[in-house]
Amino acid sequence: MVGCAVPRDAGSDISTALSGIVCFNATPRDVTLGPMKVLHPVSAVALLLVSVAVRGQGLESCKSIEDDIARLACYDRAAGRAGEGAPPPVLADQPIPEDKPSKAGDFVGGDNKAEAGGSRLGFKWELDDDTRYGVLRFRTHKPNYFLPVSYNGDPNETPMSPSLGPSPTTDLRDIEAKFQLSFKTKIVEGALRDRIDVWAAYTQQSNWQLYSPSAPFRETNYEPEVMALLHTDWNLLGLKLRFINFGFVHQSNGRGGAQSRSWNRLYAQFALERGGFAMMVRPWYRVNENIGRGVPDNNPDILTYYGHGDLTLFYRPEGSGHSYAAVIRQNFSSGKGSVQFDWRFPLYRNLKGYLQLFNGYGESLIDYNYRESVFGLGISLSDWM
């Protein structure tokens, strides 16, 4: 027997009938149609022709839809595949929300699948049970960014060290590029009754004379560090002290001769937060790397300009997609220091813009004793937290 059938509950709904039509070629005893009703052959042929015509018109109308997701949904409806409960499409110009950090999204190669709690310090440093991922997983540390425009109206063309003397440079452009790469990994987790984690980190900042004829790197600073993190969670003046870091950091520019700059520090970092606000206070003590070696200190007066610590302030208003940060250094005895302001803002979906303003001493190690004002604009790859 040759014939076609439609669902019995199709009623007068032509779209349901067309999408559910079934044709067969079988002997009467082979046909078990259940909830289907058999049509007269002539009616079946007419219904098939109508189905082809209707679906053809539907496919033609879908071609004019520009949005990819909407066009695909139109084709699905025309083919009878539209279902209930499908997730709403993400519009192309809609930024990905950042009110709750992704548990894996901060990893290098993270998959952005699960969500963590609201604590940004807890997420960044794996302080809570639902944010711990074990050892040797690479995370971002300080901000990662690329600034194709970093403007300095008065670049330092004669870097000077009290112990090594001047090292003149020539033909520095006012506009250069600047970028920073920074990551860390946990090497020990849960020591001393689950109170201590040990991290290793590396940060590299480069100032690149991209727009000069030979495009040399004017300065690159290398900053490896290791730190032992003590879990605290103490309430302090309306804030929560999440952890205290005890660390050792080396910073140098990898150069020799009169342009060599380097120093070592021991520090304690106190990290507090409340809602979208976080504050990190980091006093340090300089360790002279040349003790007993008979080698002159590259920058014996660096504390005069960098001070004895720094203060990092961070704020992200809920639901805005924007974040703001400031890094402040100050030597109260000499009156010298610096302020850096960062603004991270949405551009397109998860692409973030980045604005950086710096004023003071030590924008890079080669300029540790040179005062300058720098404006930078580019893209952000990761935030402070």
PDB file of N, CA, C and O in Angstrom, residues 6 19 31 153 180 185 193 212 232 234 243 258 261 316 334 351:
ATOM      1  N   VAL A   6      -0.815  11.961   8.516  1.00  0.00           N
ATOM      2  CA  VAL A   6      -0.495  13.142   9.309  1.00  0.00           C
ATOM      3  C   VAL A   6      -0.867  12.858  10.755  1.00  0.00           C
ATOM      4  O   VAL A   6      -1.629  11.932  11.034  1.00  0.00           O
ATOM      5  N   SER A  19       4.454  19.752   8.927  1.00  0.00           N
ATOM      6  CA  SER A  19       5.711  19.323   9.544  1.00  0.00           C
ATOM      7  C   SER A  19       5.662  17.874   9.983  1.00  0.00           C
ATOM      8  O   SER A  19       6.691  17.237  10.131  1.00  0.00           O
ATOM      9  N   VAL A  31       1.558  -1.822   8.127  1.00  0.00           N
ATOM     10  CA  VAL A  31       1.402  -0.434   8.541  1.00  0.00           C
ATOM     11  C   VAL A  31       0.857  -0.369   9.960  1.00  0.00           C
ATOM     12  O   VAL A  31      -0.228  -0.874  10.222  1.00  0.00           O
ATOM     13  N   GLY A 153      55.272  63.058  26.578  1.00  0.00           N
ATOM     14  CA  GLY A 153      55.680  64.297  25.928  1.00  0.00           C
ATOM     15  C   GLY A 153      57.122  64.688  26.190  1.00  0.00           C
ATOM     16  O   GLY A 153      57.665  65.537  25.480  1.00  0.00           O
ATOM     17  N   GLN A 180      52.242  44.390  28.740  1.00  0.00           N
ATOM     18  CA  GLN A 180      52.611  43.663  29.955  1.00  0.00           C
ATOM     19  C   GLN A 180      52.028  42.258  29.907  1.00  0.00           C
ATOM     20  O   GLN A 180      50.865  42.065  29.533  1.00  0.00           O
ATOM     21  N   THR A 185      51.350  30.634  39.101  1.00  0.00           N
ATOM     22  CA  THR A 185      50.884  29.264  39.283  1.00  0.00           C
ATOM     23  C   THR A 185      51.114  28.851  40.727  1.00  0.00           C
ATOM     24  O   THR A 185      52.081  29.286  41.373  1.00  0.00           O
ATOM     25  N   ARG A 193      47.715  22.721  57.780  1.00  0.00           N
ATOM     26  CA  ARG A 193      46.278  22.598  58.059  1.00  0.00           C
ATOM     27  C   ARG A 193      45.432  23.453  57.128  1.00  0.00           C
ATOM     28  O   ARG A 193      44.479  24.125  57.549  1.00  0.00           O
ATOM     29  N   SER A 212      59.582  54.105  15.590  1.00  0.00           N
ATOM     30  CA  SER A 212      60.872  54.598  15.103  1.00  0.00           C
ATOM     31  C   SER A 212      61.361  53.680  13.984  1.00  0.00           C
ATOM     32  O   SER A 212      60.854  52.556  13.835  1.00  0.00           O
ATOM     33  N   THR A 232      43.222  34.081  55.768  1.00  0.00           N
ATOM     34  CA  THR A 232      42.835  34.739  57.017  1.00  0.00           C
ATOM     35  C   THR A 232      41.317  34.826  57.183  1.00  0.00           C
ATOM     36  O   THR A 232      40.759  34.256  58.103  1.00  0.00           O
ATOM     37  N   TRP A 234      39.551  37.571  58.098  1.00  0.00           N
ATOM     38  CA  TRP A 234      39.273  38.323  59.321  1.00  0.00           C
ATOM     39  C   TRP A 234      38.519  39.600  58.975  1.00  0.00           C
ATOM     40  O   TRP A 234      38.813  40.267  57.993  1.00  0.00           O
ATOM     41  N   PHE A 243      43.609  37.581  52.878  1.00  0.00           N
ATOM     42  CA  PHE A 243      44.877  36.861  52.979  1.00  0.00           C
ATOM     43  C   PHE A 243      46.019  37.827  53.249  1.00  0.00           C
ATOM     44  O   PHE A 243      45.890  39.047  53.090  1.00  0.00           O
ATOM     45  N   ALA A 258      76.144  50.934  32.047  1.00  0.00           N
ATOM     46  CA  ALA A 258      75.503  52.071  32.704  1.00  0.00           C
ATOM     47  C   ALA A 258      73.983  52.011  32.662  1.00  0.00           C
ATOM     48  O   ALA A 258      73.316  52.756  33.386  1.00  0.00           O
ATOM     49  N   ARG A 261      69.815  48.050  35.668  1.00  0.00           N
ATOM     50  CA  ARG A 261      68.986  48.399  36.818  1.00  0.00           C
ATOM     51  C   ARG A 261      68.424  47.099  37.410  1.00  0.00           C
ATOM     52  O   ARG A 261      67.908  46.251  36.674  1.00  0.00           O
ATOM     53  N   ARG A 316      35.000  47.556  40.863  1.00  0.00           N
ATOM     54  CA  ARG A 316      34.188  47.202  39.691  1.00  0.00           C
ATOM     55  C   ARG A 316      32.716  47.313  40.070  1.00  0.00           C
ATOM     56  O   ARG A 316      32.199  46.490  40.821  1.00  0.00           O
ATOM     57  N   SER A 334      61.103  61.847  51.218  1.00  0.00           N
ATOM     58  CA  SER A 334      61.601  62.589  50.063  1.00  0.00           C
ATOM     59  C   SER A 334      60.502  63.352  49.331  1.00  0.00           C
ATOM     60  O   SER A 334      60.788  64.254  48.533  1.00  0.00           O
ATOM     61  N   LEU A 351      35.776  41.754  24.437  1.00  0.00           N
ATOM     62  CA  LEU A 351      36.947  42.572  24.145  1.00  0.00           C
ATOM     63  C   LEU A 351      36.874  43.846  24.981  1.00  0.00           C
ATOM     64  O   LEU A 351      35.879  44.566  24.935  1.00  0.00           O
TER      65      LEU A 351
END
